[in-house]
Amino acid sequence: MDSINVCFVLRIDSDGIINDSDEESQYQDHLKHILSFLYSHPDCYLTVAISGRKAEWLEKKHPEAIELISELSSRKQIEITGGGFYDPILPLLLPVDKVGQIEMLTTAIRKLFGKKPRGAWLTSSAWDSSLITSLYTCGMDYALLDVSLLSQEYQSQAFSSKPIIVEEYGKTIKILPLCKNIVPSASDSCEEYISVFSKLAGNKTATTISTLFMPDQLSFIIKNGWLERFVESAKGNITLCTTSQYFKNCNIYTRAFIPSGSSKNGRPAKEIIARNPEAFRLYSRMIQISNEVNQCRGDKARKKAAREELWKAQERSAYWNENLSSIEQQKIRQQAYNHLLIAEKLIKEAGSKQETLLTSFDLDMDGNMEYICRTPVYNSFLTSEGGAVFELDVKSYNRNYSIICERDKGFYPKKVFTDFLIDKNSFSEQYQNGKQLVNTVFPEIAYKEVSFSRIRQELVLEAEGTYGKKHQIIKLRKKYIFTDNSIQVQYIIRNKSSEYLKCLFAVESNLALIDYDIKNRCIEVISSETNIASCADQIFIHQHDVSCCQITDLKTSTVFTFEPNENAGICIQPVLNEKTPYATCFTFFWKLEIPAGYETEKTLFLNIKQSSKKALASKKRN
């Protein structure tokens, strides 16, 4: 058997890193030691897959690392691969964004390190055959892909002298499979580790095996001296090489087909996203903004800036990252929304016309219409499910203030203007004792469109459901009226049953404020012309006579004011994530007593403005 070729591949990225201090720690603890070892051991070859964000950070904070990588590259000891600049999941993107992200990283690598990459790192090994055309267009010769995505037959070929090549409409890309499960442990001797490669090679005349390392894994075996011993022990048995050195010696390839999949249980990226409602909402918005950027005409500078903001929002961590906590995931998604809203603002500026615009289309690709109102102050996105607002963006801070949570068992999704009928005991159990609401009637019912007027900026929805043990039929008509800085929601509740209706009617709105520090939230309630302050981390209930509730995000001076048309009760409670209050739930409620065949009307106003905090007690209702 010929010598076994081994490609060590190092992935350097900023995946899941939120703070600059974490970037610095990764550099000092791991990357610095790796580069120092490579410089002093010219017989150790390595392929480096670096993300655009990490390359930018190194250029800004540690230019000496850029110089060292450039020198290692010039002496052909390391090879640098390309990919998407902002670590996107490429199969999720439109073709223009795939090509743009790949070319952006290619340009950055060429400028920083002096060589154009010939291979591409695929984030999360997310694969789709449509990538072949995009990679080929960008001048990529090969792609790095998790070996688990290959069938057993092709895995055997992948470790032979006939590596895998894939084709799409006449364009071809070579595939270098990565093995993540043969990273050495501290207890492995060099001889034992070499025997692992020998077993994988079997009786093949020539074999190439590529192993993926993360910075902490590679720095660990460098610090304890294992890698240095391995390089010495491997001589004569194993040849360390870069990916290009390996492909340069290949003359025959095995034509293969690789089905769509990813490193996450082999499932396609779109299937993973579709199973996560919160991630899919973000994905839908990203696709919408991507289409708008591509259709933008006239102002090339703003279009370019908008496209870059869009690409920042395509980073993998915002869509899935099983290594992040829920709080960290929420912060990264908010960053993605921030980039999308900046891109949207740049597109609107290119059009130069700012006006309230009400429209409808199937945003989340579920076969049902969503309703979108864009004003100079806010964006409001409504869904027919519950007839509620699932995204509320404040444009001055480019912030999505709505909560879009994956629904738990028995719970409805948390949105804005979610309305329900409920008996008094169940209401108390939910808001005081945290138990699940049952028979809430309207939150998960699909509302039907009654009327839709772009001129008057009005939308009327209607739903019908049954309430209580007597199965009373109740019709709810919900009329939205949009202005530049406010949303008015009028409710008409009709008792279509033959029985007297007695219950509570409640409207719940959830707002995720700018950070997780409750000191930056100011909540004030007016009851009988008395100003009452509410603690953001405690449940607050006032049974009646509430005429106004004002919520101030002190960090951004964004003020939300809720006003019912007639005095109501209110319940305010923190929304917890891992015991951290990251949002606040505001629920207005009224006692209903409606005879058979009669109806009643309630209205709730939401005003959004940017200003310094003012005393609410002096505020007079119009």
Coordinates of C-alpha atoms in Angstrom, one line a residue:
M1 CA 0.0 0.0 0.0
D2 CA 1.2 3.5 -0.9
S3 CA 1.7 6.2 1.6
I4 CA -1.5 7.6 3.1
N5 CA -2.2 11.3 2.4
V6 CA -3.6 13.1 5.4
C7 CA -5.2 16.6 5.1
F8 CA -5.6 18.4 8.4
V9 CA -8.3 21.1 8.0
L10 CA -8.6 23.9 10.6
R11 CA -11.8 25.8 10.8
I12 CA -11.5 29.4 12.2
D13 CA -14.7 31.4 12.5
S14 CA -16.7 33.6 14.9
D15 CA -19.6 31.2 15.1
G16 CA -21.7 32.0 18.2
I17 CA -19.2 34.7 19.4
I18 CA -21.1 37.8 20.5
N19 CA -18.5 39.8 22.4
D20 CA -15.1 41.1 21.2
S21 CA -13.6 39.7 24.4
D22 CA -14.5 36.2 23.3
E23 CA -12.8 36.8 20.0
E24 CA -9.6 37.9 21.9
S25 CA -9.8 34.8 24.2
Q26 CA -10.0 32.5 21.2
Y27 CA -7.0 34.1 19.6
Q28 CA -4.8 34.2 22.7
D29 CA -5.8 30.7 23.9
H30 CA -5.7 28.8 20.6
L31 CA -4.9 30.5 17.3
K32 CA -1.7 32.2 18.5
H33 CA -0.2 28.9 19.6
I34 CA -1.3 27.2 16.3
L35 CA 0.4 29.8 14.1
S36 CA 3.5 29.8 16.2
F37 CA 3.8 26.0 15.9
L38 CA 3.3 26.0 12.1
Y39 CA 5.9 28.7 11.7
S40 CA 8.5 26.6 13.6
H41 CA 7.5 23.3 11.9
P42 CA 7.7 23.7 8.1
D43 CA 7.1 20.0 7.6
C44 CA 3.5 20.3 9.1
Y45 CA 1.0 21.1 6.4
L46 CA -2.5 22.5 7.0
T47 CA -5.6 23.7 5.2
V48 CA -7.2 26.7 6.8
A49 CA -10.9 27.5 6.3
I50 CA -11.3 31.1 7.7
S51 CA -14.5 33.1 7.8
G52 CA -14.8 36.6 6.6
R53 CA -15.7 38.0 10.0
K54 CA -12.7 36.3 11.6
A55 CA -10.3 37.6 8.9
E56 CA -11.7 41.2 9.3
W57 CA -11.2 40.9 13.1
L58 CA -7.6 39.6 12.7
E59 CA -6.8 42.4 10.3
K60 CA -8.0 45.0 12.8
K61 CA -6.8 43.6 16.1
H62 CA -3.8 41.4 15.2
P63 CA -2.2 42.3 11.9
E64 CA 0.8 40.3 12.9
A65 CA -1.3 37.2 12.5
I66 CA -2.3 38.2 9.0
E67 CA 1.4 38.6 8.1
L68 CA 2.2 35.2 9.6
I69 CA -0.6 33.5 7.7
S70 CA 0.5 35.2 4.5
E71 CA 4.1 33.9 4.9
L72 CA 2.9 30.4 5.7
S73 CA 0.7 30.5 2.6
S74 CA 3.6 31.9 0.4
R75 CA 5.8 28.9 1.3
K76 CA 2.9 26.6 0.5
Q77 CA 2.7 25.2 4.0
I78 CA -0.9 26.2 4.5
E79 CA -3.7 26.6 2.0
I80 CA -6.6 29.0 2.7
T81 CA -10.1 28.1 1.4
G82 CA -13.0 30.4 0.7
G83 CA -16.7 30.1 1.1
G84 CA -19.4 32.6 2.2
F85 CA -18.0 35.7 3.9
Y86 CA -20.5 35.9 6.7
D87 CA -20.7 32.2 7.3
P88 CA -24.1 31.7 5.7
I89 CA -26.0 28.5 5.1
L90 CA -25.6 28.7 1.4
P91 CA -28.6 26.5 0.3
L92 CA -30.9 29.0 2.0
L93 CA -29.8 31.9 -0.1
L94 CA -30.8 33.3 -3.5
P95 CA -28.2 32.6 -6.3
V96 CA -27.1 36.2 -6.4
D97 CA -26.4 36.2 -2.6
K98 CA -24.5 32.8 -2.8
V99 CA -22.2 34.1 -5.5
G100 CA -21.9 37.5 -3.8
Q101 CA -20.9 36.1 -0.4
I102 CA -18.4 33.7 -2.0
E103 CA -16.8 36.4 -4.2
M104 CA -16.6 38.8 -1.2
L105 CA -14.6 36.3 0.9
T106 CA -12.5 35.4 -2.2
T107 CA -11.6 39.1 -2.6
A108 CA -10.8 39.5 1.1
I109 CA -8.5 36.5 1.2
R110 CA -6.7 37.6 -2.0
K111 CA -6.1 41.1 -0.5
L112 CA -5.1 39.9 3.0
F113 CA -3.1 36.8 2.2
G114 CA -2.0 37.3 -1.4
K115 CA -3.6 34.1 -2.9
K116 CA -6.9 33.4 -4.4
P117 CA -8.7 30.4 -2.8
R118 CA -9.5 27.4 -5.0
G119 CA -11.8 25.6 -2.5
A120 CA -14.9 26.4 -0.5
W121 CA -15.9 25.7 3.1
L122 CA -19.6 24.9 3.3
T123 CA -21.0 26.1 6.6
S124 CA -22.6 23.2 8.6
S125 CA -21.8 21.1 5.5
A126 CA -25.2 22.3 4.2
W127 CA -25.3 20.9 0.7
D128 CA -27.6 21.2 -2.2
S129 CA -26.8 20.4 -5.9
S130 CA -27.7 23.9 -6.8
L131 CA -24.4 25.0 -5.1
I132 CA -22.4 23.4 -7.9
T133 CA -23.3 26.2 -10.4
S134 CA -22.6 29.0 -7.8
L135 CA -19.2 27.5 -6.8
Y136 CA -18.2 26.9 -10.4
T137 CA -19.2 30.5 -11.3
C138 CA -16.9 31.8 -8.5
G139 CA -13.9 29.8 -9.7
M140 CA -14.0 27.2 -7.0
D141 CA -12.4 23.8 -7.9
Y142 CA -13.6 21.9 -4.8
A143 CA -15.7 22.0 -1.7
L144 CA -15.2 20.6 1.8
L145 CA -18.1 18.4 2.9
D146 CA -18.9 16.2 5.9
V147 CA -18.3 12.6 5.0
S148 CA -21.6 11.6 6.6
L149 CA -23.5 13.1 3.7
L150 CA -22.0 10.5 1.3
S151 CA -23.5 7.1 0.9
Q152 CA -21.4 4.1 2.1
E153 CA -20.4 3.3 -1.5
Y154 CA -19.2 6.9 -2.1
Q155 CA -17.5 7.0 1.3
S156 CA -15.3 4.1 0.3
Q157 CA -14.4 5.8 -3.0
A158 CA -13.8 9.1 -1.1
F159 CA -10.9 7.5 0.7
S160 CA -9.4 6.0 -2.4
S161 CA -7.2 7.3 -5.2
K162 CA -10.4 8.2 -7.2
P163 CA -12.0 11.1 -5.2
I164 CA -15.6 12.3 -5.6
I165 CA -16.7 14.7 -8.4
V166 CA -20.2 16.1 -8.7
E167 CA -22.0 17.6 -11.7
E168 CA -24.9 20.0 -12.3
Y169 CA -25.8 21.0 -15.9
G170 CA -22.3 20.3 -17.2
K171 CA -20.5 22.1 -14.4
T172 CA -18.4 20.1 -12.0
I173 CA -16.9 20.5 -8.5
K174 CA -14.6 18.1 -6.6
I175 CA -15.6 17.1 -3.1
L176 CA -13.1 16.6 -0.2
P177 CA -14.9 14.7 2.6
L178 CA -14.2 15.7 6.2
C179 CA -13.9 13.2 9.1
K180 CA -14.8 14.9 12.4
N181 CA -14.7 11.7 14.5
I182 CA -11.0 10.9 14.2
V183 CA -9.6 13.8 16.1
P184 CA -7.0 12.4 18.5
S185 CA -7.6 12.4 22.3
A186 CA -5.0 13.0 25.0
S187 CA -4.7 9.3 25.7
D188 CA -4.0 8.3 22.0
S189 CA -0.4 7.4 21.2
C190 CA 0.9 8.5 17.8
E191 CA 1.2 4.8 16.7
E192 CA -2.5 4.1 17.7
Y193 CA -3.6 7.2 15.8
I194 CA -1.7 6.2 12.7
S195 CA -3.3 2.8 12.9
V196 CA -6.7 4.5 12.6
F197 CA -5.7 5.9 9.2
S198 CA -4.4 2.5 8.2
K199 CA -7.7 0.8 9.0
L200 CA -9.6 3.4 7.0
A201 CA -7.2 2.9 4.1
G202 CA -7.6 -0.9 4.1
N203 CA -6.0 -2.4 1.0
K204 CA -6.4 0.6 -1.3
T205 CA -3.3 1.4 -3.3
A206 CA -3.6 5.1 -2.4
T207 CA -5.7 6.9 0.2
T208 CA -6.4 10.4 1.3
I209 CA -8.1 11.1 4.6
S210 CA -9.1 14.6 5.8
T211 CA -9.6 15.4 9.4
L212 CA -11.4 18.5 10.7
F213 CA -10.1 20.4 13.7
M214 CA -11.5 23.4 15.6
P215 CA -9.0 25.8 17.1
D216 CA -9.3 24.5 20.7
Q217 CA -8.8 20.9 19.5
L218 CA -5.7 21.6 17.4
S219 CA -4.1 23.9 20.1
F220 CA -4.7 21.2 22.7
I221 CA -2.6 18.6 20.9
I222 CA 0.0 21.2 20.1
K223 CA 0.4 22.4 23.7
N224 CA 0.8 18.8 25.0
G225 CA 3.4 18.0 22.4
W226 CA 1.3 15.4 20.6
L227 CA 1.2 17.0 17.2
E228 CA 5.0 17.4 17.1
R229 CA 5.5 13.7 18.0
F230 CA 2.9 12.7 15.3
V231 CA 4.7 14.7 12.6
E232 CA 7.9 12.8 13.4
S233 CA 6.2 9.4 13.8
A234 CA 4.2 9.8 10.5
K235 CA 7.3 10.1 8.3
G236 CA 7.4 7.2 5.9
N237 CA 3.9 6.1 6.7
I238 CA 1.8 9.2 6.3
T239 CA 2.2 12.2 4.0
L240 CA 0.7 15.5 5.4
C241 CA -0.5 17.7 2.6
T242 CA -2.8 20.5 1.8
T243 CA -6.0 20.0 -0.2
S244 CA -4.6 21.5 -3.4
Q245 CA -1.5 19.3 -3.2
Y246 CA -3.7 16.3 -2.9
F247 CA -5.9 17.2 -5.9
K248 CA -2.9 18.1 -8.0
N249 CA -1.9 14.4 -7.9
C250 CA -5.3 13.0 -8.8
N251 CA -6.0 12.1 -12.4
I252 CA -9.2 9.9 -12.1
Y253 CA -12.4 10.8 -10.3
T254 CA -15.6 9.0 -9.2
R255 CA -18.7 10.7 -10.5
A256 CA -21.3 10.8 -7.8
F257 CA -24.6 12.3 -6.7
I258 CA -24.9 13.8 -3.2
P259 CA -28.5 14.4 -2.0
S260 CA -29.4 17.5 -0.1
G261 CA -28.4 17.4 3.5
S262 CA -26.3 19.0 6.3
S263 CA -24.1 18.0 9.2
K264 CA -27.2 18.2 11.5
N265 CA -28.6 14.7 11.3
G266 CA -28.1 14.7 7.6
R267 CA -31.3 16.7 7.1
P268 CA -31.5 19.4 4.4
A269 CA -31.0 23.0 5.7
K270 CA -34.5 24.1 4.6
E271 CA -36.1 21.2 6.5
I272 CA -34.3 22.2 9.7
I273 CA -35.4 25.8 9.3
A274 CA -39.0 24.8 8.5
R275 CA -39.3 22.9 11.8
N276 CA -38.3 26.0 13.8
P277 CA -41.1 28.8 13.6
E278 CA -38.8 31.5 14.9
A279 CA -36.0 30.7 12.5
F280 CA -38.3 30.4 9.6
R281 CA -39.8 33.9 10.3
L282 CA -36.3 35.3 10.1
Y283 CA -35.6 33.3 7.0
S284 CA -38.8 34.6 5.3
R285 CA -37.8 38.2 6.1
M286 CA -34.3 37.6 4.8
I287 CA -35.7 36.3 1.5
Q288 CA -38.1 39.3 1.3
I289 CA -35.3 41.8 1.8
S290 CA -33.0 39.9 -0.6
N291 CA -35.6 40.2 -3.3
E292 CA -36.1 43.9 -2.6
V293 CA -32.4 44.6 -2.7
N294 CA -32.1 42.8 -6.1
Q295 CA -35.0 44.9 -7.4
C296 CA -33.6 48.2 -6.2
R297 CA -32.7 50.6 -9.0
G298 CA -31.0 53.9 -9.3
D299 CA -28.8 54.5 -6.2
K300 CA -25.9 52.0 -6.6
A301 CA -24.1 53.1 -3.4
R302 CA -27.2 52.5 -1.2
K303 CA -27.9 49.3 -3.0
K304 CA -24.4 48.0 -2.3
A305 CA -24.6 49.1 1.4
A306 CA -28.0 47.4 1.7
R307 CA -26.7 44.2 0.2
E308 CA -23.8 44.1 2.7
E309 CA -26.3 44.5 5.6
L310 CA -28.4 41.7 4.1
W311 CA -25.4 39.4 3.9
K312 CA -24.6 40.1 7.6
A313 CA -28.1 38.9 8.5
Q314 CA -27.4 35.6 6.7
E315 CA -24.9 34.3 9.3
R316 CA -25.6 30.7 10.3
S317 CA -25.9 31.3 14.0
A318 CA -29.1 33.3 13.6
Y319 CA -30.9 30.4 12.0
W320 CA -29.6 27.4 13.9
N321 CA -26.8 26.9 16.5
E322 CA -27.3 24.0 18.9
N323 CA -24.3 25.1 21.0
L324 CA -25.9 28.4 22.0
S325 CA -28.3 29.0 24.9
S326 CA -31.8 30.4 24.2
I327 CA -30.7 33.8 25.5
E328 CA -27.6 33.9 23.2
Q329 CA -29.7 32.7 20.3
Q330 CA -32.3 35.4 20.9
K331 CA -29.5 38.1 20.9
I332 CA -28.0 36.9 17.7
R333 CA -31.4 36.8 16.0
Q334 CA -32.0 40.4 17.1
Q335 CA -28.7 41.3 15.5
A336 CA -29.9 39.7 12.3
Y337 CA -33.2 41.7 12.3
N338 CA -31.1 44.8 12.9
H339 CA -29.1 44.2 9.8
L340 CA -32.3 43.4 7.7
L341 CA -34.0 46.6 8.9
I342 CA -31.0 48.7 8.1
A343 CA -30.9 47.2 4.6
E344 CA -34.6 47.9 4.2
K345 CA -34.1 51.5 5.3
L346 CA -31.3 52.0 2.7
I347 CA -33.6 50.6 0.0
K348 CA -36.4 53.0 0.9
E349 CA -33.9 55.9 0.9
A350 CA -32.9 54.9 -2.6
G351 CA -36.5 55.2 -3.6
S352 CA -36.6 58.6 -1.8
K353 CA -40.4 58.4 -1.0
Q354 CA -41.5 57.7 2.5
E355 CA -45.1 56.9 3.0
T356 CA -47.5 54.6 4.8
L357 CA -47.9 51.5 2.8
L358 CA -50.3 48.6 3.5
T359 CA -49.9 45.5 1.4
S360 CA -50.4 41.8 1.6
F361 CA -48.5 38.7 0.3
D362 CA -47.5 35.3 1.4
L363 CA -44.4 36.2 3.4
D364 CA -43.7 33.0 5.2
M365 CA -44.7 30.7 2.2
D366 CA -47.4 28.8 4.1
G367 CA -50.2 29.4 1.5
N368 CA -51.9 32.2 3.5
M369 CA -51.6 35.9 3.2
E370 CA -49.7 38.1 5.6
Y371 CA -50.4 41.8 5.9
I372 CA -47.6 44.3 6.1
C373 CA -47.9 48.0 7.0
R374 CA -44.8 50.1 6.6
T375 CA -44.7 53.7 7.9
P376 CA -41.9 56.1 8.5
V377 CA -42.0 55.1 12.2
Y378 CA -42.6 51.3 12.3
N379 CA -43.3 48.1 10.4
S380 CA -46.2 45.9 11.4
F381 CA -46.5 42.3 10.1
L382 CA -49.8 40.5 10.7
T383 CA -50.8 36.9 10.3
S384 CA -54.2 35.4 9.8
E385 CA -53.5 32.9 12.6
G386 CA -55.0 34.7 15.6
G387 CA -55.2 37.9 13.5
A388 CA -52.2 39.2 15.5
V389 CA -49.0 41.1 14.8
F390 CA -46.0 38.8 14.8
E391 CA -43.4 41.4 14.0
L392 CA -43.3 45.0 15.2
D393 CA -40.2 47.0 14.0
V394 CA -39.3 50.4 15.3
K395 CA -37.3 52.0 12.5
S396 CA -35.4 54.7 14.5
Y397 CA -33.5 51.9 16.3
N398 CA -33.8 49.2 13.6
R399 CA -35.3 46.9 16.3
N400 CA -37.9 44.1 16.2
Y401 CA -39.8 44.5 19.4
S402 CA -42.1 41.6 19.0
I403 CA -41.6 38.2 20.5
I404 CA -41.7 35.2 18.1
C405 CA -41.4 32.1 20.3
E406 CA -41.7 28.5 19.4
R407 CA -45.0 27.4 20.9
D408 CA -44.9 25.1 23.9
K409 CA -47.5 22.3 24.5
G410 CA -50.8 24.0 25.0
F411 CA -49.5 27.5 24.6
Y412 CA -50.3 29.9 21.7
P413 CA -47.5 31.9 20.0
K414 CA -46.6 35.2 21.8
K415 CA -47.5 38.1 19.5
V416 CA -49.0 41.6 19.7
F417 CA -52.8 42.1 19.8
T418 CA -53.6 38.5 20.6
D419 CA -57.2 38.4 21.7
F420 CA -59.2 35.7 23.6
L421 CA -62.3 35.0 25.6
I422 CA -61.6 33.3 28.9
D423 CA -63.3 32.7 32.2
K424 CA -62.1 34.5 35.3
N425 CA -60.6 31.5 37.0
S426 CA -58.6 30.4 34.0
F427 CA -57.3 33.9 33.5
S428 CA -56.1 34.1 37.1
E429 CA -54.5 30.7 36.8
Q430 CA -52.5 31.7 33.8
Y431 CA -51.3 35.1 34.9
Q432 CA -50.8 34.5 38.6
N433 CA -49.9 30.9 38.7
G434 CA -48.3 30.4 35.3
K435 CA -50.6 27.5 34.2
Q436 CA -51.7 26.9 30.6
L437 CA -54.7 28.6 29.1
V438 CA -57.4 26.3 27.9
N439 CA -60.4 27.1 25.6
T440 CA -59.0 30.5 24.7
V441 CA -61.1 30.4 21.5
F442 CA -59.3 32.9 19.2
P443 CA -55.5 32.8 19.4
E444 CA -55.0 29.9 17.1
I445 CA -58.1 30.4 14.8
A446 CA -57.4 31.5 11.3
Y447 CA -59.1 34.8 10.7
K448 CA -60.7 35.6 7.4
E449 CA -60.3 38.8 5.5
V450 CA -63.5 40.9 5.3
S451 CA -62.1 44.0 3.8
F452 CA -58.7 45.4 2.9
S453 CA -58.1 49.1 1.9
R454 CA -54.7 50.4 0.9
I455 CA -56.1 53.9 0.5
R456 CA -57.7 54.1 4.0
Q457 CA -54.9 52.0 5.6
E458 CA -57.6 49.6 7.0
L459 CA -57.8 45.9 7.4
V460 CA -60.9 44.0 8.7
L461 CA -60.6 40.4 9.8
E462 CA -63.2 38.1 11.2
A463 CA -63.3 34.8 13.1
E464 CA -65.9 32.6 14.7
G465 CA -65.4 30.1 17.6
T466 CA -67.2 28.4 20.4
Y467 CA -66.8 29.3 24.1
G468 CA -67.2 27.4 27.3
K469 CA -68.9 24.2 28.2
K470 CA -72.1 25.3 26.6
H471 CA -70.3 25.8 23.3
Q472 CA -71.6 29.3 22.7
I473 CA -70.9 30.5 19.2
I474 CA -69.1 33.8 19.3
K475 CA -68.1 36.0 16.3
L476 CA -65.2 38.4 16.6
R477 CA -64.6 41.2 14.0
K478 CA -61.2 42.9 14.3
K479 CA -60.5 46.1 12.5
Y480 CA -57.0 47.5 12.2
I481 CA -56.4 51.2 11.3
F482 CA -52.8 52.2 10.7
T483 CA -51.4 55.7 10.8
D484 CA -47.8 56.9 10.7
N485 CA -47.1 56.3 14.3
S486 CA -50.0 54.3 15.7
I487 CA -52.2 51.2 15.3
Q488 CA -55.8 51.2 16.3
V489 CA -57.6 47.9 16.8
Q490 CA -61.4 47.8 17.1
Y491 CA -63.1 44.7 18.3
I492 CA -66.8 43.8 17.8
I493 CA -67.8 40.8 19.8
R494 CA -71.1 39.2 18.8
N495 CA -72.9 36.6 20.9
K496 CA -74.5 34.3 18.2
S497 CA -75.7 31.7 20.8
S498 CA -79.1 31.5 22.5
E499 CA -77.4 31.8 25.9
Y500 CA -76.2 34.8 27.9
L501 CA -72.5 35.3 27.5
K502 CA -70.5 36.1 30.7
C503 CA -66.6 36.0 30.5
L504 CA -63.5 38.1 30.2
F505 CA -62.3 39.5 26.9
A506 CA -58.5 40.0 26.9
V507 CA -56.0 41.4 24.5
E508 CA -52.4 40.4 25.0
S509 CA -49.3 42.2 23.6
N510 CA -45.7 41.1 24.1
L511 CA -42.8 43.4 23.8
A512 CA -39.1 42.4 23.9
L513 CA -37.2 45.5 25.0
I514 CA -33.7 46.3 24.0
D515 CA -31.7 44.2 26.4
Y516 CA -32.1 42.0 29.4
D517 CA -31.4 44.6 32.1
I518 CA -34.8 45.4 33.7
K519 CA -33.4 48.8 34.8
N520 CA -33.7 49.9 31.2
R521 CA -37.5 49.4 31.3
C522 CA -40.0 51.9 32.7
I523 CA -43.6 50.8 32.9
E524 CA -46.3 53.2 34.1
V525 CA -50.0 52.7 34.4
I526 CA -52.8 55.3 34.8
S527 CA -55.8 54.2 36.9
S528 CA -58.4 56.8 38.0
E529 CA -55.9 59.5 37.0
T530 CA -53.3 58.1 39.4
N531 CA -49.9 57.2 38.1
I532 CA -48.8 53.7 39.2
A533 CA -45.3 52.3 38.5
S534 CA -44.9 48.6 37.7
C535 CA -41.8 46.5 38.3
A536 CA -40.5 44.9 35.1
D537 CA -39.6 41.7 36.9
Q538 CA -42.8 41.1 38.9
I539 CA -46.4 40.3 38.0
F540 CA -48.7 43.4 38.3
I541 CA -52.5 43.2 38.2
H542 CA -55.0 46.0 38.4
Q543 CA -58.5 44.9 38.0
H544 CA -60.3 48.0 36.6
D545 CA -60.2 51.7 35.8
V546 CA -57.0 51.5 33.7
S547 CA -57.0 54.2 31.1
C548 CA -53.4 54.1 29.9
C549 CA -50.2 52.1 30.0
Q550 CA -46.9 53.5 28.9
I551 CA -43.7 51.4 28.3
T552 CA -40.4 53.3 27.9
D553 CA -37.2 51.6 26.6
L554 CA -34.8 53.9 28.4
K555 CA -31.9 52.8 26.3
T556 CA -33.4 54.0 23.1
S557 CA -36.1 56.4 24.3
T558 CA -38.7 54.4 22.5
V559 CA -42.1 54.9 24.1
F560 CA -45.1 52.5 23.6
T561 CA -48.4 53.8 24.8
F562 CA -51.5 51.5 25.0
E563 CA -54.9 53.2 25.6
P564 CA -58.3 51.4 25.7
N565 CA -61.3 53.4 24.6
E566 CA -63.0 52.6 27.9
N567 CA -61.4 51.8 31.2
A568 CA -60.1 48.2 31.5
G569 CA -58.2 45.9 33.8
I570 CA -54.5 45.2 33.1
C571 CA -52.1 42.4 33.9
I572 CA -48.4 42.9 33.3
Q573 CA -45.9 40.1 33.7
P574 CA -42.3 39.3 32.8
V575 CA -41.7 36.8 30.0
L576 CA -38.8 34.6 31.2
N577 CA -36.1 32.8 29.2
E578 CA -33.9 30.6 31.4
K579 CA -35.2 32.6 34.4
T580 CA -34.1 35.9 32.8
P581 CA -36.9 38.4 32.1
Y582 CA -36.2 39.3 28.5
A583 CA -39.6 40.6 27.5
T584 CA -42.9 41.9 29.1
C585 CA -46.5 40.8 28.5
F586 CA -49.2 43.4 28.7
T587 CA -52.8 42.1 28.8
F588 CA -55.8 44.4 28.9
F589 CA -59.1 42.8 29.9
W590 CA -62.8 43.7 30.2
K591 CA -65.7 41.9 31.8
L592 CA -68.3 40.9 29.1
E593 CA -72.0 40.4 29.7
I594 CA -73.7 40.0 26.3
P595 CA -77.3 38.9 25.8
A596 CA -78.1 36.4 23.1
G597 CA -77.9 37.9 19.6
Y598 CA -76.3 41.2 20.8
E599 CA -72.8 42.6 20.4
T600 CA -70.4 44.9 22.1
E601 CA -67.4 47.0 21.0
K602 CA -63.9 47.5 22.5
T603 CA -61.0 49.4 21.0
L604 CA -57.3 49.5 21.9
F605 CA -54.8 52.1 20.6
L606 CA -51.0 51.7 20.4
N607 CA -48.9 54.8 19.8
I608 CA -45.1 54.5 19.1
K609 CA -42.8 57.5 19.4
Q610 CA -39.2 58.5 20.0
S611 CA -38.7 61.0 22.8
S612 CA -37.2 61.5 26.2
K613 CA -39.1 60.0 29.1
K614 CA -41.9 62.3 30.3
A615 CA -44.1 62.0 33.4
L616 CA -47.1 60.0 32.4
A617 CA -49.3 61.5 35.1
S618 CA -49.4 64.8 33.2
K619 CA -50.6 63.1 30.0
K620 CA -54.2 63.8 29.1
R621 CA -56.2 61.5 27.0
N622 CA -57.6 63.0 23.8

